[in-house]
mmCIF file of C-alpha atoms in Angstrom:
data_model
loop_
_atom_site.group_PDB
_atom_site.id
_atom_site.type_symbol
_atom_site.label_atom_id
_atom_site.label_comp_id
_atom_site.label_asym_id
_atom_site.label_seq_id
_atom_site.Cartn_x
_atom_site.Cartn_y
_atom_site.Cartn_z
ATOM 1 C CA ASP A 145 -0.192 -0.038 0.226
ATOM 2 C CA ASP A 146 2.615 2.456 0.536
ATOM 3 C CA TRP A 147 4.471 1.789 -2.663
ATOM 4 C CA ARG A 148 0.859 2.568 -4.485
ATOM 5 C CA GLN A 149 0.429 5.560 -2.928
ATOM 6 C CA LYS A 150 4.281 7.176 -3.611
ATOM 7 C CA LEU A 151 3.311 5.350 -7.239
ATOM 8 C CA ALA A 152 0.181 7.175 -7.367
ATOM 9 C CA GLY A 153 -0.142 9.249 -10.654
ATOM 10 C CA SER A 154 2.320 6.687 -12.786
ATOM 11 C CA GLU A 155 2.051 4.455 -14.720
ATOM 12 C CA ILE A 156 4.252 1.389 -13.038
ATOM 13 C CA GLN A 157 1.728 -1.397 -12.290
ATOM 14 C CA ILE A 158 2.665 -3.024 -9.097
ATOM 15 C CA CYS A 159 1.902 -6.450 -7.676
ATOM 16 C CA GLU A 160 1.800 -8.040 -3.991
ATOM 17 C CA LEU A 161 3.085 -11.473 -3.532
ATOM 18 C CA THR A 162 2.814 -12.890 0.041
ATOM 19 C CA GLY A 163 1.083 -15.320 1.596
ATOM 20 C CA ASP A 164 -2.112 -13.889 1.299
ATOM 21 C CA ALA A 165 -2.040 -13.371 -1.998
ATOM 22 C CA GLU A 166 -4.223 -15.022 -4.797
ATOM 23 C CA ALA A 167 -3.802 -17.211 -7.931
ATOM 24 C CA ASP A 168 -5.217 -14.023 -9.768
ATOM 25 C CA GLN A 169 -2.279 -11.230 -8.194
ATOM 26 C CA GLU A 170 0.665 -14.363 -9.479
ATOM 27 C CA ALA A 171 -1.214 -13.798 -12.724
ATOM 28 C CA ALA A 172 -0.083 -10.261 -12.746
ATOM 29 C CA ALA A 173 3.335 -10.916 -11.884
ATOM 30 C CA GLU A 174 3.648 -11.387 -15.416
ATOM 31 C CA ARG A 175 2.715 -8.031 -16.289
ATOM 32 C CA ALA A 176 3.848 -6.154 -12.938
ATOM 33 C CA ASP A 177 6.236 -3.012 -13.505
ATOM 34 C CA LEU A 178 7.711 -3.617 -8.981
ATOM 35 C CA ILE A 179 6.377 -6.830 -7.385
ATOM 36 C CA VAL A 180 6.461 -6.626 -3.523
ATOM 37 C CA ALA A 181 7.107 -10.480 -1.652
ATOM 38 C CA THR A 182 8.094 -12.413 0.668
ATOM 39 C CA PRO A 183 10.739 -14.626 0.756
ATOM 40 C CA GLU A 184 9.280 -17.909 0.804
ATOM 41 C CA LYS A 185 6.508 -16.567 -1.408
ATOM 42 C CA TRP A 186 8.831 -15.612 -3.878
ATOM 43 C CA ASP A 187 10.837 -18.600 -3.801
ATOM 44 C CA ALA A 188 7.953 -20.771 -4.485
ATOM 45 C CA PHE A 189 6.555 -18.354 -7.439
ATOM 46 C CA THR A 190 9.984 -19.175 -9.326
ATOM 47 C CA ARG A 191 10.084 -22.583 -8.523
ATOM 48 C CA PHE A 192 6.296 -24.002 -9.115
ATOM 49 C CA ARG A 193 4.670 -20.447 -11.647
ATOM 50 C CA ARG A 194 5.620 -21.717 -15.134
ATOM 51 C CA SER A 195 5.505 -18.169 -16.132
ATOM 52 C CA ALA A 196 7.947 -17.506 -13.968
ATOM 53 C CA HIS A 197 11.324 -17.832 -15.975
ATOM 54 C CA SER A 198 9.621 -15.372 -18.153
ATOM 55 C CA VAL A 199 9.221 -12.908 -15.615
ATOM 56 C CA LEU A 200 12.898 -13.758 -13.934
ATOM 57 C CA ALA A 201 14.156 -12.607 -16.981
ATOM 58 C CA ARG A 202 12.514 -9.341 -16.999
ATOM 59 C CA VAL A 203 13.563 -8.671 -13.367
ATOM 60 C CA SER A 204 16.925 -5.757 -13.307
ATOM 61 C CA LEU A 205 16.447 -4.341 -9.706
ATOM 62 C CA VAL A 206 16.244 -6.975 -6.476
ATOM 63 C CA LEU A 207 16.123 -4.848 -3.060
ATOM 64 C CA VAL A 208 16.243 -6.857 0.008
ATOM 65 C CA ASP A 209 14.794 -5.319 2.871
ATOM 66 C CA GLU A 210 16.628 -6.127 6.149
ATOM 67 C CA ILE A 211 19.138 -8.564 4.605
ATOM 68 C CA HIS A 212 20.181 -9.485 8.173
ATOM 69 C CA LEU A 213 17.321 -11.782 7.935
ATOM 70 C CA LEU A 214 20.239 -14.342 6.787
ATOM 71 C CA ALA A 215 21.150 -15.029 9.863
ATOM 72 C CA ASP A 216 17.594 -16.368 10.738
ATOM 73 C CA GLU A 217 17.309 -20.152 10.995
ATOM 74 C CA SER A 218 14.436 -20.464 9.518
ATOM 75 C CA ARG A 219 13.843 -17.565 7.144
ATOM 76 C CA GLY A 220 17.189 -16.554 5.863
ATOM 77 C CA PRO A 221 18.567 -20.391 4.081
ATOM 78 C CA THR A 222 15.040 -19.614 1.883
ATOM 79 C CA LEU A 223 16.272 -15.630 1.474
ATOM 80 C CA GLU A 224 19.660 -16.908 0.792
ATOM 81 C CA ALA A 225 18.556 -19.768 -1.884
ATOM 82 C CA ILE A 226 16.434 -17.181 -3.592
ATOM 83 C CA ILE A 227 19.036 -14.401 -3.921
ATOM 84 C CA ALA A 228 21.350 -16.788 -5.586
ATOM 85 C CA ARG A 229 18.687 -18.397 -7.930
ATOM 86 C CA MET A 230 17.890 -14.814 -9.334
ATOM 87 C CA LYS A 231 22.489 -14.645 -9.271
ATOM 88 C CA LEU A 232 22.228 -17.466 -11.124
ATOM 89 C CA HIS A 233 19.830 -16.950 -13.408
ATOM 90 C CA ALA A 234 21.028 -13.933 -14.740
ATOM 91 C CA GLN A 235 24.569 -15.258 -15.215
ATOM 92 C CA SER A 236 22.226 -17.761 -17.596
ATOM 93 C CA PRO A 237 23.177 -18.473 -21.651
ATOM 94 C CA ASP A 238 19.779 -18.564 -21.712
ATOM 95 C CA THR A 239 18.728 -14.607 -20.271
ATOM 96 C CA ARG A 240 22.112 -13.179 -22.355
ATOM 97 C CA THR A 241 19.612 -10.229 -23.752
ATOM 98 C CA CYS A 242 16.852 -9.836 -20.616
ATOM 99 C CA PRO A 243 17.243 -7.330 -18.436
ATOM 100 C CA ILE A 244 18.438 -10.393 -15.945
ATOM 101 C CA ALA A 245 21.309 -10.681 -17.597
ATOM 102 C CA SER A 246 22.116 -6.785 -15.991
ATOM 103 C CA LEU A 247 21.280 -8.261 -12.275
ATOM 104 C CA ARG A 248 21.934 -4.551 -9.906
ATOM 105 C CA LEU A 249 20.910 -6.291 -5.971
ATOM 106 C CA VAL A 250 20.773 -3.935 -2.991
ATOM 107 C CA GLY A 251 20.246 -4.854 0.412
ATOM 108 C CA VAL A 252 19.069 -2.678 3.342
ATOM 109 C CA SER A 253 19.697 -3.829 6.779
ATOM 110 C CA ALA A 254 19.890 -2.801 10.139
ATOM 111 C CA THR A 255 23.804 -2.176 11.840
ATOM 112 C CA ILE A 256 26.007 -5.610 11.592
ATOM 113 C CA ALA A 257 29.748 -6.158 11.860
ATOM 114 C CA ASN A 258 30.508 -8.242 8.945
ATOM 115 C CA LEU A 259 29.127 -5.713 6.354
ATOM 116 C CA GLU A 260 32.497 -7.441 3.974
ATOM 117 C CA ASP A 261 31.071 -10.443 4.064
ATOM 118 C CA ILE A 262 27.869 -9.508 3.117
ATOM 119 C CA GLY A 263 29.224 -7.512 0.063
ATOM 120 C CA ALA A 264 31.883 -9.646 -0.963
ATOM 121 C CA TRP A 265 28.606 -12.335 -1.910
ATOM 122 C CA PHE A 266 26.822 -9.964 -3.395
ATOM 123 C CA GLY A 267 29.805 -9.626 -5.823
ATOM 124 C CA PRO A 268 33.432 -8.485 -6.526
ATOM 125 C CA GLN A 269 31.925 -4.710 -8.248
ATOM 126 C CA CYS A 270 29.566 -4.744 -4.499
ATOM 127 C CA ALA A 271 29.635 -1.240 -3.656
ATOM 128 C CA ILE A 272 28.710 -0.851 0.477
ATOM 129 C CA LEU A 273 27.484 2.482 1.867
ATOM 130 C CA GLU A 274 27.392 2.400 5.721
ATOM 131 C CA PHE A 275 24.998 4.975 7.652
ATOM 132 C CA ASP A 276 25.715 5.931 11.636
ATOM 133 C CA SER A 277 22.856 7.091 13.645
ATOM 134 C CA ALA A 278 23.138 10.467 12.117
ATOM 135 C CA PHE A 279 21.303 9.828 9.578
ATOM 136 C CA ARG A 280 17.991 7.644 11.637
ATOM 137 C CA PRO A 281 15.358 10.186 11.333
ATOM 138 C CA VAL A 282 14.329 9.487 14.398
ATOM 139 C CA PRO A 283 17.223 8.696 17.202
ATOM 140 C CA LEU A 284 16.368 5.667 18.775
ATOM 141 C CA SER A 285 18.066 4.746 22.477
ATOM 142 C CA TRP A 286 18.633 1.105 23.541
ATOM 143 C CA HIS A 287 18.861 0.329 26.913
ATOM 144 C CA VAL A 288 19.266 -3.524 28.929
ATOM 145 C CA LEU A 289 18.749 -4.644 31.837
ATOM 146 C CA SER A 290 19.314 -7.693 33.191
ATOM 147 C CA TRP A 291 18.456 -9.494 36.637
ATOM 148 C CA GLN A 292 19.685 -13.181 37.886
ATOM 149 C CA MET A 293 17.577 -15.830 37.385
ATOM 150 C CA ASN A 294 17.899 -18.599 39.956
ATOM 151 C CA ILE A 295 14.182 -20.635 38.797
ATOM 152 C CA THR A 296 13.804 -20.779 35.549
ATOM 153 C CA TYR A 297 9.723 -21.020 35.699
ATOM 154 C CA ARG A 298 9.478 -18.123 38.122
ATOM 155 C CA PHE A 299 11.350 -16.230 36.130
ATOM 156 C CA ASP A 300 8.299 -14.400 34.315
ATOM 157 C CA GLU A 301 7.282 -13.347 36.847
ATOM 158 C CA GLU A 302 9.623 -11.784 38.385
ATOM 159 C CA LEU A 303 9.959 -9.946 35.680
ATOM 160 C CA ARG A 304 6.844 -8.865 35.101
ATOM 161 C CA ARG A 305 6.814 -7.055 38.710
ATOM 162 C CA HIS A 306 9.418 -4.560 37.492
ATOM 163 C CA VAL A 307 7.530 -3.484 34.257
ATOM 164 C CA PHE A 308 5.709 -0.521 35.416
ATOM 165 C CA GLN A 309 9.123 1.089 36.730
ATOM 166 C CA VAL A 310 10.675 0.259 33.581
ATOM 167 C CA VAL A 311 7.904 1.798 31.586
ATOM 168 C CA ARG A 312 7.427 5.110 34.073
ATOM 169 C CA SER A 313 11.175 5.620 33.949
ATOM 170 C CA HIS A 314 11.813 5.690 30.068
ATOM 171 C CA CYS A 315 7.965 6.203 28.525
ATOM 172 C CA ASN A 316 8.036 9.730 28.447
ATOM 173 C CA SER A 317 4.489 9.414 29.039
ATOM 174 C CA ARG A 318 3.707 8.011 25.403
ATOM 175 C CA PRO A 319 2.989 5.074 24.129
ATOM 176 C CA THR A 320 4.317 2.259 25.499
ATOM 177 C CA MET A 321 4.272 -1.040 24.075
ATOM 178 C CA VAL A 322 5.341 -4.033 26.186
ATOM 179 C CA PHE A 323 6.362 -7.170 24.036
ATOM 180 C CA PHE A 324 5.994 -11.260 26.731
ATOM 181 C CA ASN A 325 6.837 -14.575 25.235
ATOM 182 C CA SER A 326 3.544 -16.132 26.182
ATOM 183 C CA ARG A 327 0.262 -15.250 25.600
ATOM 184 C CA GLU A 328 -0.418 -15.616 29.697
ATOM 185 C CA ASN A 329 2.180 -13.936 30.166
ATOM 186 C CA ALA A 330 1.048 -11.050 27.804
ATOM 187 C CA ALA A 331 -2.441 -10.984 30.032
ATOM 188 C CA LYS A 332 -0.613 -11.136 33.693
ATOM 189 C CA GLY A 333 1.959 -8.403 32.671
ATOM 190 C CA ALA A 334 -1.145 -6.497 31.689
ATOM 191 C CA GLU A 335 -2.634 -7.077 35.121
ATOM 192 C CA GLU A 336 0.336 -6.666 37.169
ATOM 193 C CA VAL A 337 0.897 -3.087 35.684
ATOM 194 C CA ALA A 338 -2.482 -1.891 35.521
ATOM 195 C CA ARG A 339 -2.564 -3.148 39.241
ATOM 196 C CA GLN A 340 0.782 -1.620 40.103
ATOM 197 C CA ALA A 341 -0.323 1.809 38.125
ATOM 198 C CA GLY A 342 -3.423 2.352 40.136
ATOM 199 C CA GLY A 343 -5.545 4.955 38.449
ATOM 200 C CA VAL A 344 -3.092 6.427 37.052
ATOM 201 C CA LEU A 345 -3.334 6.234 33.582
ATOM 202 C CA VAL A 346 -6.610 7.149 33.023
ATOM 203 C CA GLN A 347 -6.509 10.438 35.379
ATOM 204 C CA VAL A 348 -7.736 12.236 31.884
ATOM 205 C CA GLU A 349 -11.913 12.039 31.398
ATOM 206 C CA LYS A 350 -11.691 12.209 27.925
ATOM 207 C CA THR A 351 -8.669 9.394 27.895
ATOM 208 C CA ALA A 352 -11.205 7.095 30.777
ATOM 209 C CA ARG A 353 -14.113 7.701 28.463
ATOM 210 C CA ALA A 354 -12.970 6.566 25.353
ATOM 211 C CA LEU A 355 -11.000 3.624 27.567
ATOM 212 C CA GLY A 356 -14.805 2.771 28.808
ATOM 213 C CA VAL A 357 -16.067 2.866 25.144
ATOM 214 C CA VAL A 358 -13.570 -0.128 23.779
ATOM 215 C CA ALA A 359 -13.349 -2.049 27.397
ATOM 216 C CA SER A 360 -18.148 -2.235 27.037
ATOM 217 C CA ARG A 361 -17.261 -3.369 23.582
ATOM 218 C CA CYS A 362 -14.963 -6.127 24.319
ATOM 219 C CA ALA A 363 -16.054 -9.460 24.505
ATOM 220 C CA ASP A 364 -13.241 -11.271 26.944
ATOM 221 C CA HIS A 365 -13.749 -9.451 30.472
ATOM 222 C CA ARG A 366 -10.189 -9.952 31.586
ATOM 223 C CA LEU A 367 -9.391 -7.475 28.810
ATOM 224 C CA ALA A 368 -12.151 -5.155 29.245
ATOM 225 C CA GLU A 369 -11.116 -4.581 32.902
ATOM 226 C CA GLN A 370 -7.755 -3.471 31.773
ATOM 227 C CA LEU A 371 -8.767 -1.277 29.609
ATOM 228 C CA ARG A 372 -10.382 0.722 32.088
ATOM 229 C CA ARG A 373 -7.318 1.051 33.975
ATOM 230 C CA GLY A 374 -5.592 2.344 30.982
ATOM 231 C CA VAL A 375 -3.859 -1.552 29.575
ATOM 232 C CA GLY A 376 -4.702 -4.072 27.707
ATOM 233 C CA HIS A 377 -3.551 -7.223 26.231
ATOM 234 C CA HIS A 378 -3.367 -8.935 22.879
ATOM 235 C CA HIS A 379 -2.437 -12.194 21.506
ATOM 236 C CA ALA A 380 -3.835 -14.688 19.220
ATOM 237 C CA GLY A 381 -5.900 -15.911 21.608
ATOM 238 C CA LEU A 382 -8.582 -13.113 21.693
ATOM 239 C CA SER A 383 -11.315 -12.584 19.342
ATOM 240 C CA THR A 384 -10.837 -10.789 15.602
ATOM 241 C CA GLU A 385 -12.548 -8.213 17.149
ATOM 242 C CA ASP A 386 -11.095 -7.752 20.660
ATOM 243 C CA LYS A 387 -7.945 -7.527 18.799
ATOM 244 C CA ARG A 388 -8.712 -5.047 16.225
ATOM 245 C CA LEU A 389 -10.863 -2.350 19.352
ATOM 246 C CA VAL A 390 -7.486 -3.038 21.219
ATOM 247 C CA GLU A 391 -5.059 -1.787 17.761
ATOM 248 C CA GLY A 392 -7.921 0.940 17.117
ATOM 249 C CA ALA A 393 -8.021 2.721 20.791
ATOM 250 C CA PHE A 394 -3.744 2.285 21.064
ATOM 251 C CA ARG A 395 -3.540 3.853 17.215
ATOM 252 C CA ALA A 396 -5.299 5.959 18.463
ATOM 253 C CA GLY A 397 -3.269 7.324 21.353
ATOM 254 C CA GLU A 398 -6.059 6.569 24.016
ATOM 255 C CA LEU A 399 -4.294 3.613 25.059
ATOM 256 C CA PRO A 400 -1.487 4.097 27.129
ATOM 257 C CA ILE A 401 -0.025 0.501 27.315
ATOM 258 C CA LEU A 402 -0.156 -2.277 25.521
ATOM 259 C CA CYS A 403 1.181 -5.871 26.621
ATOM 260 C CA SER A 404 1.600 -8.148 23.999
ATOM 261 C CA THR A 405 2.957 -11.240 22.157
ATOM 262 C CA VAL A 406 5.667 -11.029 19.802
ATOM 263 C CA GLY A 407 3.255 -11.544 16.588
ATOM 264 C CA LEU A 408 2.388 -7.952 17.048
ATOM 265 C CA ALA A 409 5.535 -6.892 15.582
ATOM 266 C CA GLN A 410 5.698 -8.814 12.646
ATOM 267 C CA GLY A 411 1.948 -7.264 11.314
ATOM 268 C CA VAL A 412 0.137 -4.234 12.664
ATOM 269 C CA ASN A 413 2.116 -0.882 12.808
ATOM 270 C CA LEU A 414 1.824 0.283 15.811
ATOM 271 C CA PRO A 415 3.725 2.245 16.456
ATOM 272 C CA ALA A 416 5.064 3.211 19.598
ATOM 273 C CA HIS A 417 7.544 5.768 21.808
ATOM 274 C CA LEU A 418 8.993 3.127 23.850
ATOM 275 C CA VAL A 419 9.638 -0.874 23.525
ATOM 276 C CA VAL A 420 9.770 -2.816 26.803
ATOM 277 C CA LEU A 421 11.242 -6.357 25.651
ATOM 278 C CA CYS A 422 10.134 -8.599 28.882
ATOM 279 C CA ASN A 423 12.173 -11.257 29.085
ATOM 280 C CA THR A 424 14.309 -12.804 26.102
ATOM 281 C CA CYS A 425 13.247 -16.539 25.454
ATOM 282 C CA ARG A 426 10.332 -18.186 25.142
ATOM 283 C CA TYR A 427 9.355 -21.927 25.745
ATOM 284 C CA ILE A 428 9.698 -23.603 22.122
ATOM 285 C CA ALA A 429 9.186 -27.228 20.997
ATOM 286 C CA GLY A 430 10.290 -28.718 24.572
ATOM 287 C CA GLY A 431 12.153 -26.161 25.179
ATOM 288 C CA PHE A 432 13.424 -22.111 26.560
ATOM 289 C CA LYS A 433 15.646 -20.357 23.290
ATOM 290 C CA GLU A 434 16.731 -17.460 22.565
ATOM 291 C CA TYR A 435 15.004 -14.744 20.005
ATOM 292 C CA SER A 436 16.552 -14.264 17.136
ATOM 293 C CA GLN A 437 18.177 -10.959 16.220
ATOM 294 C CA MET A 438 15.170 -10.784 13.150
ATOM 295 C CA ASP A 439 13.068 -10.753 16.485
ATOM 296 C CA VAL A 440 14.687 -8.576 18.500
ATOM 297 C CA LEU A 441 15.089 -5.966 16.118
ATOM 298 C CA GLN A 442 11.406 -6.194 14.745
ATOM 299 C CA MET A 443 9.893 -6.013 18.358
ATOM 300 C CA ALA A 444 12.627 -2.534 18.438
ATOM 301 C CA GLY A 445 11.492 -1.146 14.970
ATOM 302 C CA ARG A 446 8.372 -0.455 16.809
ATOM 303 C CA ALA A 447 10.013 2.243 19.089
ATOM 304 C CA GLY A 448 9.808 5.636 17.627
ATOM 305 C CA ARG A 449 8.489 5.910 13.957
ATOM 306 C CA PRO A 450 8.853 7.835 11.283
ATOM 307 C CA GLN A 451 6.338 10.919 11.032
ATOM 308 C CA PHE A 452 4.477 9.507 14.518
ATOM 309 C CA ASP A 453 7.879 10.458 16.830
ATOM 310 C CA THR A 454 10.391 12.740 16.952
ATOM 311 C CA SER A 455 12.635 9.989 19.247
ATOM 312 C CA GLY A 456 12.095 6.105 20.136
ATOM 313 C CA THR A 457 13.620 4.075 23.564
ATOM 314 C CA CYS A 458 14.360 0.043 23.578
ATOM 315 C CA VAL A 459 14.316 -1.417 26.762
ATOM 316 C CA VAL A 460 15.786 -4.706 26.766
ATOM 317 C CA MET A 461 15.420 -6.734 30.236
ATOM 318 C CA CYS A 462 17.079 -10.004 30.155
ATOM 319 C CA ARG A 463 19.039 -12.577 32.295
ATOM 320 C CA ALA A 464 22.592 -11.722 33.261
ATOM 321 C CA GLU A 465 24.147 -14.341 31.476
ATOM 322 C CA GLN A 466 22.884 -12.037 28.005
ATOM 323 C CA SER A 467 23.016 -8.974 28.615
ATOM 324 C CA GLN A 468 26.531 -8.158 27.003
ATOM 325 C CA VAL A 469 24.840 -10.171 23.757
ATOM 326 C CA TYR A 470 21.794 -7.877 23.495
ATOM 327 C CA ARG A 471 23.952 -4.849 24.471
ATOM 328 C CA LYS A 472 26.510 -5.950 21.021
ATOM 329 C CA MET A 473 23.104 -6.723 19.354
ATOM 330 C CA LEU A 474 21.984 -3.079 19.287
ATOM 331 C CA ALA A 475 25.180 -1.602 18.829
ATOM 332 C CA GLY A 476 25.465 -3.607 15.873
ATOM 333 C CA GLU A 477 28.735 -5.288 16.507
ATOM 334 C CA CYS A 478 27.472 -8.443 15.950
ATOM 335 C CA THR A 479 28.284 -10.529 12.478
ATOM 336 C CA ILE A 480 25.855 -12.316 9.948
ATOM 337 C CA GLU A 481 26.555 -15.862 9.084
ATOM 338 C CA SER A 482 24.782 -18.274 6.562
ATOM 339 C CA GLU A 483 21.811 -20.334 8.077
ATOM 340 C CA LEU A 484 21.840 -22.123 4.728
ATOM 341 C CA GLN A 485 24.107 -25.765 5.856
ATOM 342 C CA LYS A 486 21.360 -26.365 8.202
ATOM 343 C CA GLN A 487 18.877 -26.880 5.143
ATOM 344 C CA LEU A 488 21.030 -27.222 2.021
ATOM 345 C CA PRO A 489 19.929 -30.445 1.933
ATOM 346 C CA ALA A 490 15.824 -29.676 0.943
ATOM 347 C CA HIS A 491 17.208 -26.765 -0.911
ATOM 348 C CA LEU A 492 19.286 -28.224 -3.388
ATOM 349 C CA ASN A 493 16.259 -30.820 -3.649
ATOM 350 C CA SER A 494 13.783 -28.225 -4.341
ATOM 351 C CA GLU A 495 15.865 -26.505 -7.088
ATOM 352 C CA ILE A 496 16.645 -30.177 -9.088
ATOM 353 C CA ALA A 497 13.026 -31.041 -8.537
ATOM 354 C CA SER A 498 11.924 -27.278 -9.983
#
């Protein structure tokens, strides 16, 4: 939608290829001048669509947003595979007279330590441009706060008790989004914040009245009670209507604090002044696992969005032994390494089969 608005009035045809794309949208890619796609959808499209070869031949520029996704063990291999496929098509004798023969690759990333490695992989003629924080349209400050973890299952409870104090210290009376590692923790975190806040978040009559109206429309009674005290929670377990109500209240500036699961960072655009990560690991497949760098950067990226704020703040609440890891990550000192080897047989078989 952003691209359509920016290019409104031009003759450039835009096509969206995502997981929600319909068959007619895939057909539209054959006529499009600009294709906006997810790595997974472009991977499937270029391997299975009969017309994909003619579409690929017309591509002369590939812009990869968030190239640091290469280090994500689940999505990184797919991104690496499609970039390699594009480079391979560009070198094919069959496309020598096609636009793809002069393919340009542009990768955009958060600050990473080994840009030269990415540049070398792109090709010998790759130009590397580094921009420091002075080029950021909205200044973003980072804070890493750590606690000793004595008992694993009690750590979330310990952190929840500190969330309101962290928010009060850093929010500057602006909208705040707190990310939790599970649905239950998001709901319990909202309850704890509401309990500690008392009525301080709804002292303005206009805010209290607006949230009262929103709460009266909520089917979830737990959520409704939190909203009346200026706090809300959001996760996939809520009804579609309840989620829409919470998102609308936060976007309108009526809801001061929103407690959510990680999924909200990857979907709906809800800008905040302050983003808090309450714990940096979650329970997956029988064990606790740290957030990926991609997860952390996506959550942090909700703070201080252009057109909405003049500054932003991100606070990471983690275990003491992980504090240095996140300080390096947020300072751009982490390296990006390939994860393709972990899924190499699957991607090789896919290339051969297609």
